[in-house]
Amino acid sequence: MRRIVLGLVLAVATVGTAWAKDEIRASSSTNPPPAEALGQFDRYELKPATLAPDYAEHPANKEALIAFQRNFDERVGAWVTEQNAAPAKHAPARTLVIEPRVEKIRFISGGKRFWAGAFAGSSQLLVKLRLTDAASGAVIAEPEFYQHAKGMAGAWTFGAADNTMLVRTASLARDYLQGNHAAAQGSKTGWEQD
């Protein structure tokens, strides 16, 4: 029994030390405004979300990317469909390319959350949205969005808090697109959540 307890303590200490080295944060609390109002574009092309290579090998991160993509499609995809249904104001129509990229992630899977609970630590997510003019290739904006789910919240909700973090991040991306449609004004990089 003593060996098991000692093993658990060492495992938690090792994992905690490894995670402390890769603290994920947004570079600022606010995103600057895009180079122009997003409503100046007639069409919006949504690219699939990608995962930064440093995080692409971990199975939980791959699982989180799939869930993030689903939430992104539900929120941003619905907005894009609505915008693309409106008549074009320019000839030829101007197209904005929207490319989401998971820059950094630490996602606690359901299995790890079940077995380790709060000891598995917090989930964290940093997503960058690259917005480019399809015709010129000019970068219109690169806002970033950060969210986290604390370890205790993840434990109490059996991982639902970790998954909700993905929903909140997709919602922040949609809010940026909507909020900068009529006028370029920027946005917050995240919401404070536990």
XYZ file of C-alpha atoms in Angstrom:
194
model
C 0.000 0.000 0.000
C 2.830 2.325 0.873
C 4.376 1.740 -2.582
C 1.086 2.602 -4.322
C 0.698 5.858 -2.398
C 4.336 6.793 -3.047
C 3.898 5.983 -6.749
C 0.803 8.174 -6.995
C 2.528 11.070 -5.241
C 5.536 10.828 -7.585
C 3.288 10.580 -10.668
C 1.279 13.657 -9.673
C 4.467 15.606 -8.864
C 6.071 14.634 -12.184
C 2.990 15.514 -14.205
C 2.539 18.784 -12.333
C 6.153 19.769 -12.989
C 5.907 18.924 -16.696
C 2.714 20.930 -17.121
C 4.035 23.937 -15.225
C 6.687 24.358 -17.951
C 4.035 24.803 -20.646
C 1.740 27.437 -19.209
C -0.747 28.481 -21.860
C -1.880 32.101 -21.941
C -3.115 34.658 -24.457
C -0.516 37.248 -25.451
C -2.925 40.048 -24.439
C -6.324 40.470 -22.812
C -7.717 42.110 -25.964
C -7.538 41.513 -29.696
C -6.776 44.524 -31.889
C -9.336 45.518 -34.527
C -9.017 43.941 -37.965
C -7.467 46.021 -40.769
C -11.005 46.711 -42.020
C -14.586 45.919 -41.055
C -15.360 42.308 -41.931
C -18.629 43.408 -43.538
C -16.533 44.756 -46.438
C -16.306 41.153 -47.624
C -19.117 39.482 -49.546
C -18.229 35.846 -49.040
C -16.591 33.888 -46.241
C -14.597 30.695 -46.748
C -14.181 28.533 -43.658
C -11.113 26.270 -43.488
C -10.920 23.244 -41.169
C -9.247 23.756 -37.793
C -5.645 22.598 -37.494
C -3.470 21.651 -34.542
C 0.034 23.072 -34.037
C 2.657 20.336 -34.628
C 4.001 20.476 -31.046
C 0.598 19.330 -29.782
C -0.527 17.075 -32.624
C 0.761 13.737 -31.328
C -1.178 13.569 -28.056
C -4.408 11.512 -28.416
C -6.404 13.774 -26.051
C -5.455 16.818 -28.145
C -6.626 15.079 -31.324
C -9.908 14.254 -29.579
C -10.255 17.881 -28.463
C -9.573 19.146 -32.013
C -12.478 17.059 -33.337
C -14.791 18.410 -30.621
C -13.578 21.977 -31.189
C -14.209 21.627 -34.947
C -17.759 20.445 -34.286
C -18.436 23.416 -31.994
C -16.730 25.816 -34.411
C -18.880 24.568 -37.296
C -22.044 24.961 -35.199
C -21.246 28.529 -34.231
C -18.966 30.096 -36.844
C -20.222 27.840 -39.647
C -23.790 28.968 -39.033
C -22.693 32.622 -39.139
C -20.752 32.025 -42.388
C -23.767 30.350 -44.009
C -25.964 33.301 -43.051
C -23.471 35.855 -44.417
C -22.915 33.945 -47.669
C -26.681 33.929 -48.331
C -26.723 37.747 -48.609
C -26.269 39.353 -52.057
C -22.728 40.467 -52.937
C -21.915 44.199 -52.755
C -18.834 43.986 -54.960
C -18.117 42.612 -58.421
C -16.165 40.437 -58.265
C -17.217 39.408 -54.777
C -14.591 39.849 -52.044
C -13.885 36.690 -50.031
C -12.502 36.450 -46.502
C -10.736 33.192 -45.661
C -11.154 32.086 -42.022
C -8.514 29.637 -40.744
C -8.717 28.439 -37.116
C -5.567 26.953 -35.594
C -5.157 25.455 -32.145
C -1.838 27.065 -31.204
C -1.540 25.522 -27.744
C -3.644 23.005 -25.884
C -3.647 20.975 -22.729
C -6.794 18.879 -22.767
C -7.674 16.442 -20.004
C -9.503 13.484 -21.517
C -12.579 11.947 -19.928
C -10.652 8.823 -18.924
C -7.863 10.779 -17.261
C -10.416 13.017 -15.557
C -12.296 9.936 -14.286
C -9.193 8.292 -12.802
C -7.231 11.323 -11.621
C -9.990 13.899 -11.082
C -8.638 17.324 -10.110
C -5.120 15.858 -9.817
C -5.010 15.655 -13.618
C -4.824 19.466 -13.624
C -6.536 22.146 -15.677
C -7.378 22.056 -19.368
C -6.241 25.082 -21.397
C -6.777 26.152 -24.981
C -5.356 28.930 -27.166
C -6.828 29.292 -30.667
C -5.659 31.753 -33.318
C -7.983 32.778 -36.132
C -6.192 33.877 -39.304
C -8.387 36.082 -41.509
C -7.059 36.764 -45.010
C -8.309 38.445 -48.162
C -8.597 35.576 -50.687
C -7.703 37.779 -53.661
C -4.643 39.572 -52.298
C -3.520 37.227 -49.523
C -3.363 40.196 -47.147
C -3.845 39.296 -43.489
C -6.864 41.219 -42.214
C -6.588 40.028 -38.601
C -5.155 37.291 -36.389
C -7.202 37.341 -33.198
C -6.549 34.751 -30.506
C -8.910 33.221 -27.993
C -8.003 31.638 -24.665
C -10.090 29.521 -22.319
C -9.409 27.114 -19.478
C -11.203 24.627 -17.273
C -9.846 24.274 -13.752
C -9.018 20.807 -12.505
C -11.586 20.845 -9.696
C -14.357 22.012 -12.053
C -13.420 19.205 -14.439
C -13.516 16.669 -11.613
C -16.884 17.804 -10.246
C -18.454 17.750 -13.709
C -16.782 14.474 -14.804
C -15.060 16.283 -17.686
C -17.978 18.456 -18.836
C -16.065 21.622 -17.854
C -13.169 20.540 -20.084
C -15.529 20.086 -23.043
C -17.386 23.337 -22.339
C -14.053 25.156 -22.669
C -14.074 24.119 -26.357
C -17.605 25.508 -26.794
C -16.673 28.834 -25.183
C -13.633 29.228 -27.436
C -15.690 28.625 -30.590
C -18.251 31.149 -29.301
C -15.512 33.753 -28.767
C -14.427 33.324 -32.399
C -18.008 33.824 -33.595
C -18.386 36.876 -31.357
C -15.228 38.401 -32.886
C -16.565 37.928 -36.419
C -19.987 39.350 -35.515
C -18.585 42.209 -33.438
C -16.209 43.337 -36.184
C -18.663 42.974 -39.058
C -20.115 46.484 -39.149
C -17.023 48.256 -37.770
C -13.480 47.176 -36.875
C -13.279 47.347 -33.084
C -11.381 44.306 -31.747
C -12.533 42.105 -28.846
C -11.511 40.379 -25.646
C -9.338 37.290 -25.959
C -11.349 35.362 -23.380
C -14.071 35.162 -20.787
C -13.257 34.590 -17.160
C -14.608 31.168 -16.257
C -13.761 28.580 -13.641
